[in-house]
Coordinates of C-alpha atoms in Angstrom, one line a residue:
M1 CA 71.2 160.8 160.3
P2 CA 73.3 158.3 158.2
P3 CA 76.6 157.3 159.9
T4 CA 79.7 159.2 158.7
D5 CA 82.8 157.3 157.6
N6 CA 84.4 158.0 160.9
Q7 CA 81.5 156.4 162.7
G8 CA 81.6 153.4 160.4
S9 CA 85.3 153.0 161.0
F10 CA 84.8 153.2 164.8
L11 CA 82.0 150.5 164.7
N12 CA 84.3 148.3 162.7
R13 CA 87.1 148.6 165.2
I14 CA 84.5 147.7 168.0
S15 CA 83.5 144.6 166.1
I16 CA 87.0 143.5 165.5
R17 CA 87.9 144.1 169.2
R18 CA 84.8 142.1 170.2
N19 CA 85.8 139.1 168.0
Q20 CA 89.3 139.2 169.5
V21 CA 87.9 139.0 173.0
V22 CA 85.6 136.2 172.0
S23 CA 88.6 134.3 170.5
M24 CA 90.7 134.9 173.6
D25 CA 87.8 133.5 175.8
V26 CA 87.5 130.4 173.5
N27 CA 91.2 129.8 173.6
H28 CA 91.3 130.2 177.4
E29 CA 88.5 127.8 177.8
Q30 CA 90.1 125.3 175.5
E31 CA 93.4 125.6 177.5
L32 CA 91.5 124.9 180.8
E33 CA 89.8 122.0 179.3
E34 CA 93.2 120.6 178.1
L35 CA 94.7 121.1 181.5
E36 CA 91.8 119.4 183.3
L37 CA 92.0 116.4 180.9
F38 CA 95.7 116.1 181.4
Q39 CA 95.2 116.0 185.2
K40 CA 92.5 113.4 184.8
H41 CA 94.6 111.2 182.6
V42 CA 97.5 111.3 185.1
S43 CA 95.1 110.4 187.9
D44 CA 93.7 107.5 186.0
R45 CA 97.1 106.1 185.1
F46 CA 98.4 106.2 188.7
L47 CA 95.1 104.8 189.9
Q48 CA 95.9 101.6 188.0
L49 CA 99.2 101.3 189.9
L50 CA 97.5 101.0 193.3
P51 CA 97.5 97.6 195.0
P52 CA 94.3 95.4 194.9
Q53 CA 91.5 96.6 197.2
S54 CA 93.3 99.8 198.2
P55 CA 90.8 102.6 199.0
L56 CA 91.3 105.9 197.2
P57 CA 90.5 109.1 199.1
S58 CA 88.5 111.4 197.0
S59 CA 88.4 115.3 197.2
T60 CA 85.1 115.0 199.1
G61 CA 86.7 112.9 201.9
E62 CA 84.9 109.7 200.8
E63 CA 86.6 106.4 199.7
T64 CA 86.3 104.7 196.4
D65 CA 87.4 101.3 195.5
V66 CA 90.2 100.9 192.9
V67 CA 90.5 98.3 190.2
D68 CA 92.4 95.2 191.1
T69 CA 95.8 94.9 189.4
P70 CA 97.8 91.6 189.2
E71 CA 101.2 93.3 189.7
R72 CA 102.5 93.1 193.2
L73 CA 103.5 96.5 194.6
L74 CA 107.2 97.2 193.9
S75 CA 107.7 94.1 191.8
I76 CA 109.5 94.1 188.4
A77 CA 106.1 93.9 186.6
W78 CA 104.8 96.9 188.7
F79 CA 107.9 99.0 187.9
R80 CA 107.6 98.2 184.2
K81 CA 104.0 99.5 184.4
L82 CA 105.2 102.6 186.4
L83 CA 107.7 103.4 183.7
D84 CA 105.1 103.1 181.0
V85 CA 102.9 105.5 183.0
Y86 CA 105.7 108.0 183.1
L87 CA 106.3 107.8 179.4
C88 CA 102.6 108.3 178.6
C89 CA 102.4 111.3 181.0
E90 CA 105.6 112.8 179.5
S91 CA 104.2 112.6 176.0
E92 CA 101.0 114.3 176.9
F93 CA 102.9 116.9 178.9
K94 CA 104.8 118.0 175.8
A95 CA 101.6 118.2 173.8
V96 CA 100.0 120.4 176.4
L97 CA 103.0 122.6 177.0
I98 CA 104.4 123.1 173.4
I99 CA 101.9 122.4 170.7
G100 CA 99.9 125.4 169.6
R101 CA 101.4 127.6 172.4
D102 CA 102.8 131.1 172.0
A103 CA 106.5 130.6 172.7
T104 CA 106.8 134.0 174.4
H105 CA 104.9 132.6 177.4
F106 CA 108.1 130.7 178.3
S107 CA 109.9 134.0 178.9
K108 CA 107.4 135.4 181.3
P109 CA 107.0 134.6 185.0
P110 CA 106.6 132.1 186.4
L111 CA 107.5 129.9 183.5
D112 CA 110.9 131.6 183.1
R113 CA 111.8 130.1 186.4
L114 CA 109.7 126.9 186.5
L115 CA 111.0 125.5 183.2
P116 CA 114.8 125.8 184.0
D117 CA 114.0 124.1 187.4
H118 CA 112.3 121.3 185.6
L119 CA 115.2 120.8 183.3
D120 CA 117.6 120.8 186.2
R121 CA 115.5 117.9 187.7
T122 CA 115.7 116.1 184.5
V123 CA 119.5 116.2 184.5
K124 CA 119.5 114.8 188.0
A125 CA 117.1 112.1 186.9
L126 CA 119.5 111.1 184.2
D127 CA 122.2 110.4 186.8
I128 CA 119.6 108.4 188.8
C129 CA 118.8 106.3 185.7
N130 CA 122.6 105.7 185.6
A131 CA 122.5 104.4 189.2
I132 CA 119.5 102.2 188.6
T133 CA 121.3 100.6 185.8
H134 CA 124.1 99.7 188.2
G135 CA 121.5 98.4 190.6
I136 CA 120.0 96.1 188.0
E137 CA 123.4 94.7 187.2
L138 CA 124.0 94.0 190.9
I139 CA 120.6 92.1 191.1
R140 CA 121.7 90.1 188.1
H141 CA 124.8 89.1 190.1
W142 CA 122.5 88.1 193.1
Q143 CA 120.4 86.0 190.6
R144 CA 123.5 84.1 189.5
L145 CA 124.4 83.3 193.1
A146 CA 121.0 82.2 193.9
Q147 CA 120.9 80.0 190.9
I148 CA 124.2 78.3 192.0
A149 CA 122.5 77.5 195.3
V150 CA 119.4 76.2 193.4
D151 CA 121.5 73.9 191.2
A152 CA 123.3 72.5 194.3
L153 CA 120.2 71.9 196.4
E154 CA 118.2 70.3 193.6
Q155 CA 120.6 67.4 193.6
R156 CA 119.3 64.1 195.1
P157 CA 120.2 63.0 197.5
I158 CA 121.5 66.1 199.2
V159 CA 124.9 65.5 200.5
E160 CA 127.4 67.6 202.4
G161 CA 129.2 68.8 199.3
H162 CA 126.0 70.1 197.7
V163 CA 125.1 71.9 201.0
R164 CA 128.6 73.6 201.3
R165 CA 128.4 74.8 197.7
A166 CA 125.0 76.3 198.3
K167 CA 126.0 77.9 201.6
R168 CA 129.0 79.6 200.0
A169 CA 126.9 81.1 197.2
L170 CA 124.1 82.2 199.7
N171 CA 126.6 83.7 202.1
T172 CA 128.2 85.7 199.3
L173 CA 124.8 86.8 198.2
L174 CA 123.7 87.9 201.7
T175 CA 127.0 89.7 202.3
S176 CA 126.6 91.6 199.0
M177 CA 123.1 92.6 200.0
T178 CA 124.2 94.0 203.3
T179 CA 127.3 95.8 202.1
D180 CA 127.4 99.6 202.7
D181 CA 125.6 101.4 200.0
K182 CA 128.7 103.5 199.2
E183 CA 130.5 100.3 198.0
Q184 CA 127.5 98.5 196.4
N185 CA 127.6 100.2 193.1
V186 CA 131.2 101.4 192.7
H187 CA 132.1 98.6 190.3
P188 CA 134.8 99.1 187.6
G189 CA 135.0 97.0 184.5
K190 CA 131.9 95.4 183.1
L191 CA 129.5 97.6 185.0
A192 CA 131.2 100.8 184.0
E193 CA 131.0 99.7 180.4
R194 CA 127.2 99.7 180.6
M195 CA 127.0 103.3 181.8
W196 CA 125.3 105.7 179.3
S197 CA 124.4 108.7 181.4
I198 CA 126.0 112.1 181.7
S199 CA 129.2 111.6 183.7
R200 CA 130.6 114.1 186.1
R201 CA 133.1 116.8 185.1
G202 CA 136.3 116.9 187.1
G203 CA 136.5 116.0 190.8
G204 CA 134.4 114.1 193.2
G205 CA 131.7 116.5 194.1
S206 CA 128.1 115.3 194.4
A207 CA 126.6 118.1 192.4
P208 CA 126.0 117.5 188.7
P209 CA 127.7 119.7 186.1
T210 CA 126.3 123.1 185.5
V211 CA 123.7 123.2 182.8
N212 CA 123.2 126.2 180.5
H213 CA 119.5 126.2 179.7
N214 CA 120.0 128.5 176.8
R215 CA 122.0 126.0 174.9
R216 CA 120.4 123.3 172.9
I217 CA 121.5 119.7 173.5
S218 CA 120.2 116.9 171.4
D219 CA 120.9 113.1 171.1
N220 CA 123.2 113.6 168.3
S221 CA 125.0 116.7 169.4
P222 CA 128.8 116.5 170.0
T223 CA 128.2 117.4 173.6
I224 CA 126.0 114.5 174.4
I225 CA 128.3 112.1 172.4
T226 CA 131.4 113.3 174.3
L227 CA 129.7 113.1 177.7
V228 CA 128.3 109.6 177.0
S229 CA 131.7 108.3 175.8
R230 CA 133.3 109.8 178.8
S231 CA 130.8 108.0 181.1
L232 CA 131.7 104.6 179.5
S233 CA 135.1 104.7 181.1
S234 CA 134.2 105.8 184.6
S235 CA 131.7 105.1 187.4
F236 CA 130.2 107.2 190.1
T237 CA 132.5 108.9 192.5
K238 CA 132.2 107.7 196.1
S239 CA 130.7 111.1 197.1
W240 CA 127.7 110.7 194.8
S241 CA 124.4 110.1 196.7
A242 CA 121.1 108.9 195.3
S243 CA 119.3 110.2 198.3
K244 CA 120.8 113.7 197.9
Q245 CA 119.8 113.7 194.3
I246 CA 116.2 113.1 195.3
Q247 CA 116.4 115.8 198.0
A248 CA 117.8 118.2 195.4
M249 CA 115.0 117.4 193.0
C250 CA 112.5 118.1 195.6
A251 CA 113.9 121.6 196.2
N252 CA 111.6 124.5 195.0
L253 CA 109.0 122.0 194.1
V254 CA 106.0 124.0 195.2
A255 CA 102.5 123.9 193.9
P256 CA 101.3 126.9 191.9
R257 CA 99.0 129.3 193.6
G258 CA 96.3 131.9 192.6
G259 CA 96.1 132.6 188.9
D260 CA 99.2 130.4 188.2
S261 CA 97.2 127.3 189.3
T262 CA 95.1 127.5 186.1
G263 CA 97.9 128.3 183.7
L264 CA 100.9 126.5 182.2
S265 CA 102.6 126.5 185.6
L266 CA 100.3 123.6 186.6
P267 CA 101.4 121.0 184.0
V268 CA 105.1 121.9 184.7
Y269 CA 104.6 121.3 188.4
L270 CA 102.6 118.2 187.7
M271 CA 105.3 116.7 185.4
S272 CA 108.1 117.7 187.9
S273 CA 106.2 115.9 190.6
V274 CA 105.7 112.8 188.6
L275 CA 109.4 112.7 187.7
V276 CA 110.4 113.1 191.3
F277 CA 108.0 110.4 192.4
V278 CA 109.2 107.9 189.8
M279 CA 112.9 108.6 190.6
W280 CA 112.1 108.3 194.4
T281 CA 110.4 105.0 193.9
L282 CA 113.2 103.6 191.8
V283 CA 115.8 104.7 194.3
A284 CA 113.8 103.1 197.1
A285 CA 113.4 99.8 195.4
V286 CA 116.7 99.2 193.5
P287 CA 120.1 99.1 195.2
C288 CA 121.7 102.4 194.6
Q289 CA 124.8 104.2 195.8
E290 CA 124.0 106.1 199.1
R291 CA 120.2 105.4 198.9
V292 CA 119.7 105.4 202.7
G293 CA 117.6 108.3 203.8
S294 CA 115.6 108.4 200.5
G295 CA 112.4 107.6 202.2
T296 CA 111.5 111.2 202.8
H297 CA 108.1 111.9 201.5
I298 CA 107.5 114.2 198.6
Q299 CA 105.2 117.0 199.7
L300 CA 102.1 116.9 197.4
P301 CA 99.0 119.0 197.9
R302 CA 95.9 117.0 198.7
H303 CA 93.4 119.4 196.9
L304 CA 94.5 118.4 193.4
V305 CA 92.8 115.4 192.0
W306 CA 95.9 113.9 190.4
T307 CA 97.8 113.7 193.6
H308 CA 95.4 111.4 195.4
P309 CA 96.6 108.0 194.0
M310 CA 100.2 109.2 194.1
I311 CA 99.9 110.1 197.9
L312 CA 98.4 106.8 198.6
L313 CA 101.2 105.0 196.7
Q314 CA 103.8 107.1 198.5
E315 CA 102.4 106.2 202.0
K316 CA 102.4 102.5 201.2
I317 CA 106.0 102.6 199.9
G318 CA 107.0 104.8 202.8
E319 CA 105.7 102.0 205.1
E320 CA 108.0 99.5 203.4
C321 CA 110.9 102.0 203.7
K322 CA 110.4 102.2 207.5
K323 CA 110.4 98.4 207.8
K324 CA 113.7 98.2 206.1
E325 CA 115.3 101.5 207.3
K326 CA 118.8 100.4 208.4
K327 CA 122.3 101.0 207.1
G328 CA 123.1 99.1 204.0
T329 CA 119.6 97.9 203.5
V330 CA 118.7 96.0 200.4
G331 CA 116.3 97.7 198.1
L332 CA 112.5 97.3 198.3
L333 CA 112.1 95.5 194.9
A334 CA 109.7 92.5 195.7
E335 CA 111.8 89.9 194.1
I336 CA 115.0 90.7 196.0
Q337 CA 113.0 90.8 199.3
V338 CA 112.0 87.2 198.6
I339 CA 115.6 86.2 197.7
E340 CA 116.9 87.7 200.9
K341 CA 114.3 85.9 203.1
V342 CA 114.7 82.5 201.4
A343 CA 118.6 82.8 201.4
Q344 CA 118.7 83.4 205.2
S345 CA 116.4 80.3 205.8
L346 CA 118.6 78.1 203.5
V347 CA 121.8 79.3 205.2
E348 CA 120.2 78.2 208.6
F349 CA 119.5 74.9 207.1
A350 CA 123.0 74.5 205.8
E351 CA 124.6 75.4 209.2
G352 CA 122.6 72.7 210.8
F353 CA 122.9 70.1 208.0
E354 CA 123.0 66.5 209.0
F355 CA 122.9 63.6 206.5
P356 CA 120.5 62.1 205.7
V357 CA 117.9 64.9 205.7
G358 CA 114.7 63.8 207.3
G359 CA 111.5 63.7 205.2
E360 CA 109.8 66.7 206.7
K361 CA 112.9 68.9 206.5
A362 CA 113.5 67.7 202.9
D363 CA 110.0 68.8 202.0
E364 CA 110.5 72.2 203.6
V365 CA 113.9 72.7 201.8
A366 CA 112.4 71.6 198.5
A367 CA 109.6 74.2 198.9
Q368 CA 112.1 77.0 199.6
V369 CA 114.2 75.9 196.6
M370 CA 111.2 76.0 194.4
E371 CA 110.4 79.5 195.6
L372 CA 114.0 80.5 194.8
V373 CA 113.6 78.9 191.3
E374 CA 110.5 80.9 190.6
I375 CA 112.2 84.2 191.7
C376 CA 115.2 83.5 189.6
R377 CA 112.9 82.9 186.7
K378 CA 111.1 86.2 187.2
L379 CA 114.4 88.0 187.5
E380 CA 115.7 86.3 184.3
V381 CA 112.5 87.2 182.4
G382 CA 112.0 90.7 183.8
L383 CA 115.3 92.4 184.4
G384 CA 116.3 92.6 180.7
P385 CA 113.0 94.5 179.6
L386 CA 113.2 96.6 182.8
Q387 CA 116.7 97.7 181.9
L388 CA 115.6 98.5 178.4
Q389 CA 112.8 100.6 179.8
V390 CA 115.2 102.6 181.9
R391 CA 117.4 103.1 178.8
E392 CA 114.3 104.3 176.9
L393 CA 113.4 106.6 179.8
F394 CA 116.9 108.1 179.7
H395 CA 116.8 108.8 176.0
R396 CA 113.2 110.1 176.2
M397 CA 114.2 112.7 178.9
V398 CA 117.2 113.7 176.7
R399 CA 115.0 114.3 173.7
S400 CA 112.3 116.1 175.6
R401 CA 114.8 118.4 177.3
A402 CA 116.2 119.2 173.8
E403 CA 112.7 120.0 172.5
V404 CA 112.0 122.4 175.4
L405 CA 115.4 124.0 174.9
D406 CA 114.6 124.6 171.2
V407 CA 111.5 126.6 172.2
M408 CA 113.5 128.5 174.8
D409 CA 116.1 129.3 172.0
V410 CA 113.3 130.6 169.9
V411 CA 112.1 132.9 172.7
G412 CA 115.7 134.1 173.3
K413 CA 116.0 135.1 169.6
I414 CA 112.6 136.9 169.7
N415 CA 113.5 138.8 172.8
T416 CA 116.9 139.9 171.4
N417 CA 117.1 143.5 170.7
V418 CA 117.9 144.4 167.1
L419 CA 120.2 147.3 166.6
Y420 CA 119.4 149.6 163.6

């Protein structure tokens, strides 16, 4: 019996439905492939940050060798590489999250909760960038003091006047390094003029201003311009704490489970973890207001491939934090660790100085001065580009936040009930 028109219509609907299912399967497979590739890229980038000859634990429990890297852990060169890694991860994250996606996904659980949490962490990270800028300016001050000592001790012969001048500069440097963290970065004047972050509203509370995630904020918006202008005339309040900012960023940072672990929740969690890790590392290394206590580890699951190099880095940096865990400790940046060590040794020389200096002692002092010269050179060459990268990081986060808010605005308009 030939098919009737109704039968033909029914078969056509079946065929269309089958094509839709196939299309959904293809899209789902493509999404899984993108997520897997994103995780691999993040893992590979952080793998390059590991110190030379560091073993990398694999998901099977075995250890694999990592590629040697010339940058010393926690050095300026290493931090410049770390910030490059973050910027690369952030660009790929936006591509995975936004490009070709149905915007309505952002209004459904769990993204409707995870995205605002991520944007909150971004705002806190902007303030940390602010504090890091202060810290870099403080390191510049230490570099100038070290250079004064170098200029004095390079004179030949070394006489008492040269030694006194070097001792004064080095004592000032060491005193600044051991000052209570609350006072280290509260500098009016020139340092305040270099601030570009979002400043606090009103009083001295440690919490950042409330953020309306349904409101679009871009680089050129009046809100950002007003906040940036306001920040140029004021510094952090004394109650602001870098360590508390890190702790707040870690709140609710939980790995997705079940079906969420294969959806868009995973890249949001991944990027939040990378953001917290980068900020935690910067706070640990660069002198910041109230940074003591920031050595708490970020809880990262070991079953995800991209967490392995981050966990190993965190453990190594945590070991350095424990060595220097004391009130008012200097940051873990490799260059300022060397300055502190050499400055203490040269102060001891100055306190026991007798003219003329013996040949063996003169050689020892000359070697220490040369070490200080090399560190001053590294600071002179590296601090400027590092500060520019922190600035770029700041503005990139502002732009990315605005782009996500744009998508959320679209979702809000779609979900708005239209009255007829």
